[in-house]
Amino acid sequence: MAFALPPYHLPDFAAPRLAQAPVARFAAVEHDGVAPAEYHATSVFPEYLQLAPGDWRLLQESRMDCVVRLGAEEDLEVVEFRRLRRGDRVAVGRREDGGDGILVHTSGFRAAARRAEKFAFRTLTTRESSFSYDYDELYALLGHERHQGFVLWVLGPALAFDRDARAAFVRLVRAGFVHGVLAGNALPTHDLEAALHGTALGQEIYRKRPVAEGHYKHLDTLNSLRALGSVEAAVARGLVGEGIVHALVQNHIPYVFAGSIRDDGPLPGVIADACAAQDAMRALARRATTVICLATQLHTIATGNLTPSYQVLADGRVRPVYFYSVDMSEFAAQKLINRGSLTTRAILTNAQDFVVTLERGLTIS
């Protein structure tokens, strides 16, 4: 299947509704971290603000649930509430159709119209849905993104629990289909446990047999890595010689491991400060042109909130950001959509099977 980026269609700024729209209004911040009344909250879609009659500016690095700050040079910056300082000027207005000088443009990529039926079966993605075409589209997309995009993977620990899935993902890294990784403490911990002990949470990653003192294995792994000080040191010294983390280090793939309240250890390099982890995740999310999330509901929702549906390229072109949520649970896949990430595509399957199938398909194609 051939792949081509869809064209981006600008809003019709000559239409009466936009031609007669007022310029955007900005109000001063009175208290650090507190937006003014009637602040405008950003979405995942392209958004334009009119700074002077006819001067509509596209937000360059937008994301969900932030505000727009006007800079000294009339540049527009999308920032979190916690970054606001007294005296900052923030866009205000709740009308998103141009009525407040703000336009949320939801049809820039104009998905093909579907036949309207008053009554139809299978209109929602479920475990009964067919995904053959989705895989074929993904093979074509990743063939393009491999050299012309930034593919960001968001990984849950299930990927580390299976021998074939770990091996398939390592091959994806080495083949150039992985440009960044976001995960929690569990994914690297259990991948490193597999590298050191052949287990994940004390169970063999191939035969699934429990081993003696299995409940110690991930703790022993954490303890060994904490003694060395970093996963990079463990790889450099030969303690870790295979697996997902080994492949990321060996191939210089940037990653962010964000901690949580339930973490053991945690592993060296895991960012325990939630705001610092959010900042580090955002640094990779803003580079992403395709995001693939595997079996990690909370990290998927977090990444969905950090990632817009579009990216402005260096030459000024606007392209879509593709976002996939892969999970066995219909609830997990739908929850991200319910949180506002309306451009998400769901593939309902075991994450381990997905990675193995995807790697095989990319090898064949």
Coordinates of C-alpha atoms in Angstrom, one line a residue:
M1 CA 0.0 0.0 0.0
A2 CA 1.4 3.4 -1.0
F3 CA 1.5 6.2 1.5
A4 CA 1.2 9.9 1.1
L5 CA 0.5 12.6 3.6
P6 CA -2.9 14.1 3.2
P7 CA -3.1 17.7 2.2
Y8 CA -3.9 20.3 4.7
H9 CA -6.8 22.7 3.9
L10 CA -6.6 26.2 5.4
P11 CA -9.7 27.8 6.8
D12 CA -11.5 30.1 4.5
F13 CA -10.5 33.4 6.1
A14 CA -12.4 35.3 3.4
A15 CA -15.7 33.8 4.5
P16 CA -17.9 36.5 6.1
R17 CA -17.8 34.9 9.5
L18 CA -14.0 35.1 9.7
A19 CA -13.5 38.2 7.6
Q20 CA -15.7 40.1 10.1
A21 CA -14.3 38.4 13.2
P22 CA -12.8 40.6 15.9
V23 CA -9.1 40.4 16.9
A24 CA -8.3 38.0 19.8
R25 CA -8.3 39.5 23.3
F26 CA -5.7 39.0 25.9
A27 CA -6.0 39.6 29.7
A28 CA -3.2 40.0 32.2
V29 CA -2.4 37.3 34.7
E30 CA -2.8 38.6 38.3
H31 CA -1.5 35.7 40.3
D32 CA 1.3 33.2 39.4
G33 CA -0.2 30.0 38.0
V34 CA -3.7 31.4 37.7
A35 CA -5.3 32.2 34.3
P36 CA -7.6 35.2 34.0
A37 CA -11.4 34.7 33.8
E38 CA -12.7 33.4 30.5
Y39 CA -9.3 32.1 29.4
H40 CA -9.2 30.0 26.2
A41 CA -8.2 26.4 26.7
T42 CA -6.4 24.7 23.8
S43 CA -7.4 21.4 22.1
V44 CA -5.6 18.8 20.0
F45 CA -6.7 20.5 16.8
P46 CA -5.1 23.3 14.8
E47 CA -6.0 26.7 16.3
Y48 CA -5.7 30.2 14.8
L49 CA -5.8 33.5 16.7
Q50 CA -6.4 36.8 14.8
L51 CA -3.8 39.3 16.1
A52 CA -4.8 42.1 13.7
P53 CA -7.5 42.2 11.0
G54 CA -6.6 39.5 8.5
D55 CA -3.6 38.3 10.5
W56 CA -4.5 34.8 11.6
R57 CA -1.7 33.0 13.4
L58 CA -1.6 29.2 13.7
L59 CA -0.4 27.8 17.1
Q60 CA 2.9 26.1 16.4
E61 CA 3.2 23.7 19.3
S62 CA -0.3 23.2 20.8
R63 CA -1.6 20.5 23.1
M64 CA -4.7 19.9 25.2
D65 CA -5.8 21.8 28.3
C66 CA -3.3 24.7 28.1
V67 CA -3.6 28.4 27.6
V68 CA -2.1 30.8 25.0
R69 CA 0.4 33.4 26.1
L70 CA 1.3 36.4 24.0
G71 CA 5.0 37.1 23.9
A72 CA 6.8 40.4 23.7
E73 CA 7.3 40.0 19.9
E74 CA 3.6 39.0 19.5
D75 CA 4.6 35.4 19.3
L76 CA 2.0 32.9 20.6
E77 CA 3.1 30.3 23.1
V78 CA 1.0 27.4 24.4
V79 CA 1.8 26.9 28.1
E80 CA 0.5 25.0 31.1
F81 CA -1.3 27.0 33.9
R82 CA 1.6 26.3 36.2
R83 CA 4.0 28.3 34.0
L84 CA 2.0 31.5 34.1
R85 CA 3.5 34.5 35.9
R86 CA 1.9 37.7 37.0
G87 CA 1.7 40.2 34.1
D88 CA 1.6 37.5 31.4
R89 CA -1.0 38.2 28.7
V90 CA -3.3 35.2 28.1
A91 CA -5.9 34.7 25.3
V92 CA -9.5 34.9 26.6
G93 CA -12.8 33.9 24.9
R94 CA -14.8 30.7 24.8
R95 CA -16.2 31.0 21.3
E96 CA -14.1 28.8 19.0
D97 CA -15.7 29.7 15.7
G98 CA -13.9 33.0 15.2
G99 CA -16.4 34.9 17.4
D100 CA -13.6 35.8 19.9
G101 CA -10.9 36.0 17.3
I102 CA -10.1 32.3 18.0
L103 CA -10.7 29.5 15.5
V104 CA -10.4 25.8 16.3
H105 CA -10.0 24.2 12.8
T106 CA -11.3 20.6 13.1
S107 CA -11.5 19.8 9.3
G108 CA -8.0 20.7 8.1
F109 CA -7.3 17.1 7.0
R110 CA -11.0 16.5 5.9
A111 CA -11.4 12.8 6.5
A112 CA -13.3 11.0 3.7
A113 CA -17.0 11.3 4.2
R114 CA -18.8 8.1 5.3
R115 CA -22.1 7.1 3.9
A116 CA -24.8 8.2 6.3
E117 CA -27.2 5.5 7.4
K118 CA -30.0 5.9 9.8
F119 CA -29.4 2.4 11.1
A120 CA -26.1 0.5 10.7
F121 CA -24.2 -2.2 12.4
R122 CA -20.6 -2.1 13.8
T123 CA -20.1 1.6 13.8
L124 CA -17.8 1.5 16.9
T125 CA -14.5 -0.2 17.3
T126 CA -14.8 -3.4 19.3
R127 CA -13.0 -6.7 19.6
E128 CA -15.1 -7.9 16.8
S129 CA -13.8 -5.3 14.4
S130 CA -11.5 -6.3 11.6
F131 CA -8.0 -4.7 11.7
S132 CA -6.3 -6.1 8.6
Y133 CA -6.6 -2.8 6.8
D134 CA -5.4 -0.9 9.8
Y135 CA -2.3 -3.0 9.8
D136 CA -1.7 -2.5 6.1
E137 CA -2.1 1.3 6.6
L138 CA 0.3 1.1 9.5
Y139 CA 2.9 -0.7 7.5
A140 CA 2.7 2.0 4.8
L141 CA 2.8 4.8 7.4
L142 CA 5.8 3.5 9.2
G143 CA 7.6 2.9 5.9
H144 CA 7.3 6.7 5.4
E145 CA 7.9 7.7 9.0
R146 CA 11.0 5.6 9.3
H147 CA 13.1 8.2 7.4
Q148 CA 10.8 11.2 7.3
G149 CA 9.1 11.3 10.7
F150 CA 9.5 10.7 14.4
V151 CA 7.8 7.5 15.7
L152 CA 7.2 7.7 19.4
W153 CA 6.3 4.5 21.3
V154 CA 4.4 4.5 24.6
L155 CA 5.0 1.1 26.2
G156 CA 3.4 -0.8 29.0
P157 CA 5.1 -3.7 30.9
A158 CA 3.2 -6.4 29.1
L159 CA 5.7 -6.0 26.2
A160 CA 8.5 -7.3 28.4
F161 CA 6.6 -10.3 29.6
D162 CA 6.9 -12.3 26.3
R163 CA 10.1 -13.5 24.7
D164 CA 9.0 -13.1 21.1
A165 CA 7.5 -9.6 21.7
R166 CA 10.8 -8.4 23.2
A167 CA 12.8 -9.8 20.3
A168 CA 10.4 -8.3 17.8
F169 CA 10.6 -4.8 19.3
V170 CA 14.4 -5.0 19.5
R171 CA 14.3 -5.7 15.7
L172 CA 12.0 -2.7 15.2
V173 CA 14.5 -0.5 17.1
R174 CA 17.5 -1.8 15.0
A175 CA 15.5 -1.3 11.8
G176 CA 14.8 2.3 12.5
F177 CA 11.1 2.2 13.3
V178 CA 11.6 3.5 16.9
H179 CA 12.7 7.1 17.4
G180 CA 11.6 7.7 21.0
V181 CA 10.1 5.8 23.9
L182 CA 7.9 6.8 26.8
A183 CA 7.2 4.3 29.7
G184 CA 6.8 4.0 33.4
N185 CA 9.1 2.2 35.8
A186 CA 7.6 -1.2 35.2
L187 CA 8.6 -1.7 31.5
P188 CA 12.3 -1.2 31.9
T189 CA 12.4 -3.0 35.2
H190 CA 10.8 -6.1 33.8
D191 CA 12.7 -6.0 30.6
L192 CA 16.0 -5.8 32.6
E193 CA 14.7 -8.6 34.8
A194 CA 14.3 -10.7 31.7
A195 CA 17.8 -9.8 30.5
L196 CA 19.4 -10.7 33.9
H197 CA 17.2 -13.6 35.0
G198 CA 15.1 -14.7 32.1
T199 CA 11.9 -13.8 34.0
A200 CA 9.3 -11.1 34.3
L201 CA 7.8 -10.7 37.8
G202 CA 9.3 -14.1 38.6
Q203 CA 7.8 -16.0 35.6
E204 CA 9.8 -17.3 32.7
I205 CA 9.2 -15.1 29.7
Y206 CA 8.8 -18.1 27.3
R207 CA 7.4 -21.1 29.2
K208 CA 5.6 -19.0 31.8
R209 CA 6.8 -21.2 34.6
P210 CA 7.3 -19.6 38.1
V211 CA 10.9 -19.9 39.3
A212 CA 12.2 -20.3 42.9
E213 CA 12.1 -17.0 44.8
G214 CA 10.6 -15.4 41.7
H215 CA 9.1 -12.5 43.7
Y216 CA 12.7 -11.4 44.4
K217 CA 13.8 -11.2 40.7
H218 CA 12.6 -7.7 39.9
L219 CA 13.8 -6.4 43.3
D220 CA 17.2 -8.0 42.7
T221 CA 17.2 -6.3 39.3
L222 CA 16.4 -2.9 40.7
N223 CA 19.1 -3.4 43.4
S224 CA 21.8 -4.3 40.9
L225 CA 21.0 -1.4 38.7
R226 CA 20.8 1.0 41.6
A227 CA 24.3 -0.1 42.7
L228 CA 25.6 0.7 39.2
G229 CA 23.8 4.0 39.1
S230 CA 22.3 3.9 35.6
V231 CA 21.0 1.5 32.9
E232 CA 23.7 2.9 30.6
A233 CA 26.4 1.8 33.0
A234 CA 24.8 -1.7 33.1
V235 CA 24.9 -1.9 29.3
A236 CA 28.5 -0.5 29.1
R237 CA 29.8 -3.0 31.7
G238 CA 28.1 -6.0 30.0
L239 CA 25.7 -6.7 32.8
V240 CA 22.8 -6.2 30.4
G241 CA 23.5 -7.7 27.0
E242 CA 20.0 -8.0 25.4
G243 CA 16.5 -6.7 25.5
I244 CA 14.5 -3.5 24.9
V245 CA 16.5 -1.2 27.1
H246 CA 19.7 -2.6 25.8
A247 CA 18.6 -1.8 22.2
L248 CA 17.5 1.7 23.2
V249 CA 20.9 2.5 24.8
Q250 CA 22.9 0.8 22.0
N251 CA 21.0 2.7 19.3
H252 CA 20.9 6.0 21.1
I253 CA 17.1 6.2 21.2
P254 CA 15.8 8.9 23.6
Y255 CA 13.5 7.7 26.2
V256 CA 11.6 9.0 29.3
F257 CA 10.7 6.7 32.2
A258 CA 8.2 8.4 34.4
G259 CA 7.6 7.2 37.9
S260 CA 4.5 6.8 39.9
I261 CA 3.5 6.4 43.6
R262 CA 3.5 2.6 43.3
D263 CA 7.0 2.1 41.9
D264 CA 9.5 -0.2 43.5
G265 CA 13.0 1.2 43.7
P266 CA 12.6 2.9 41.3
L267 CA 15.0 2.2 38.6
P268 CA 17.9 4.7 38.2
G269 CA 16.9 7.3 35.6
V270 CA 13.1 7.1 36.4
I271 CA 11.8 10.6 36.9
A272 CA 9.8 10.6 40.1
D273 CA 8.8 14.3 40.0
A274 CA 5.5 14.4 38.1
C275 CA 6.0 17.9 36.6
A276 CA 9.6 17.1 35.6
A277 CA 8.4 13.9 34.0
Q278 CA 5.6 15.8 32.1
D279 CA 8.2 18.2 30.8
A280 CA 10.5 15.4 29.6
M281 CA 7.6 13.5 28.0
R282 CA 6.5 16.7 26.2
A283 CA 9.9 17.3 24.8
L284 CA 9.6 14.0 22.9
A285 CA 5.8 14.3 22.2
R286 CA 6.3 17.7 20.5
R287 CA 8.7 15.9 18.0
A288 CA 6.3 13.0 17.3
T289 CA 4.6 12.5 13.9
T290 CA 3.3 9.1 14.8
V291 CA 2.5 7.8 18.3
I292 CA 1.9 4.1 19.1
C293 CA 0.7 3.3 22.6
L294 CA 0.8 -0.3 23.8
A295 CA -1.2 -1.6 26.8
T296 CA -0.7 1.3 29.2
Q297 CA -3.9 3.3 29.9
L298 CA -2.5 6.1 32.1
H299 CA 0.6 6.7 29.9
T300 CA -1.6 6.6 26.8
I301 CA -4.0 9.2 28.2
A302 CA -1.1 11.4 29.4
T303 CA 0.6 11.2 26.0
G304 CA -2.7 12.0 24.2
N305 CA -3.0 15.1 26.3
L306 CA 0.5 16.2 25.4
T307 CA 0.3 15.5 21.7
P308 CA -1.6 17.7 19.1
S309 CA -3.3 16.2 16.0
Y310 CA -0.9 18.2 13.7
Q311 CA 2.6 19.3 13.4
V312 CA 4.0 22.4 11.6
L313 CA 7.1 21.4 9.6
A314 CA 10.2 23.5 9.1
D315 CA 9.0 24.6 5.6
G316 CA 5.7 25.7 7.0
R317 CA 3.6 22.8 5.8
V318 CA 1.1 21.3 8.2
R319 CA 0.9 17.5 8.5
P320 CA -1.2 15.2 10.7
V321 CA 0.1 13.4 13.8
Y322 CA -1.0 9.8 13.7
F323 CA -2.0 8.3 17.1
Y324 CA -2.7 4.6 17.7
S325 CA -3.9 3.0 21.0
V326 CA -3.3 -0.7 21.1
D327 CA -5.0 -2.6 24.0
M328 CA -7.1 -5.7 24.7
S329 CA -9.6 -3.6 26.5
E330 CA -12.3 -1.7 24.7
F331 CA -12.7 0.5 27.7
A332 CA -9.0 1.5 27.7
A333 CA -9.1 2.4 24.0
Q334 CA -12.4 4.4 24.3
K335 CA -11.3 6.2 27.4
L336 CA -8.7 8.2 25.5
I337 CA -11.3 9.3 23.0
N338 CA -13.6 10.2 25.8
R339 CA -10.8 12.4 27.3
G340 CA -10.8 14.5 24.1
S341 CA -8.2 12.8 21.9
L342 CA -10.7 12.4 19.0
T343 CA -8.1 11.6 16.4
T344 CA -7.0 8.4 18.2
R345 CA -7.3 5.1 16.3
A346 CA -7.8 2.0 18.3
I347 CA -6.5 -1.5 17.5
L348 CA -7.9 -4.0 20.0
T349 CA -5.5 -6.9 20.5
N350 CA -2.9 -8.3 22.8
A351 CA 0.1 -5.8 22.7
Q352 CA 2.5 -8.7 22.5
D353 CA 0.7 -10.2 19.4
F354 CA 0.6 -6.7 17.9
V355 CA 4.3 -6.1 18.0
V356 CA 5.1 -9.5 16.6
T357 CA 2.6 -9.1 13.8
L358 CA 3.7 -5.6 13.1
E359 CA 7.4 -6.5 12.9
R360 CA 6.7 -9.4 10.6
G361 CA 4.6 -7.3 8.3
L362 CA 7.2 -4.6 8.1
T363 CA 9.8 -7.1 7.3
I364 CA 7.7 -8.6 4.5
S365 CA 6.7 -5.2 3.1

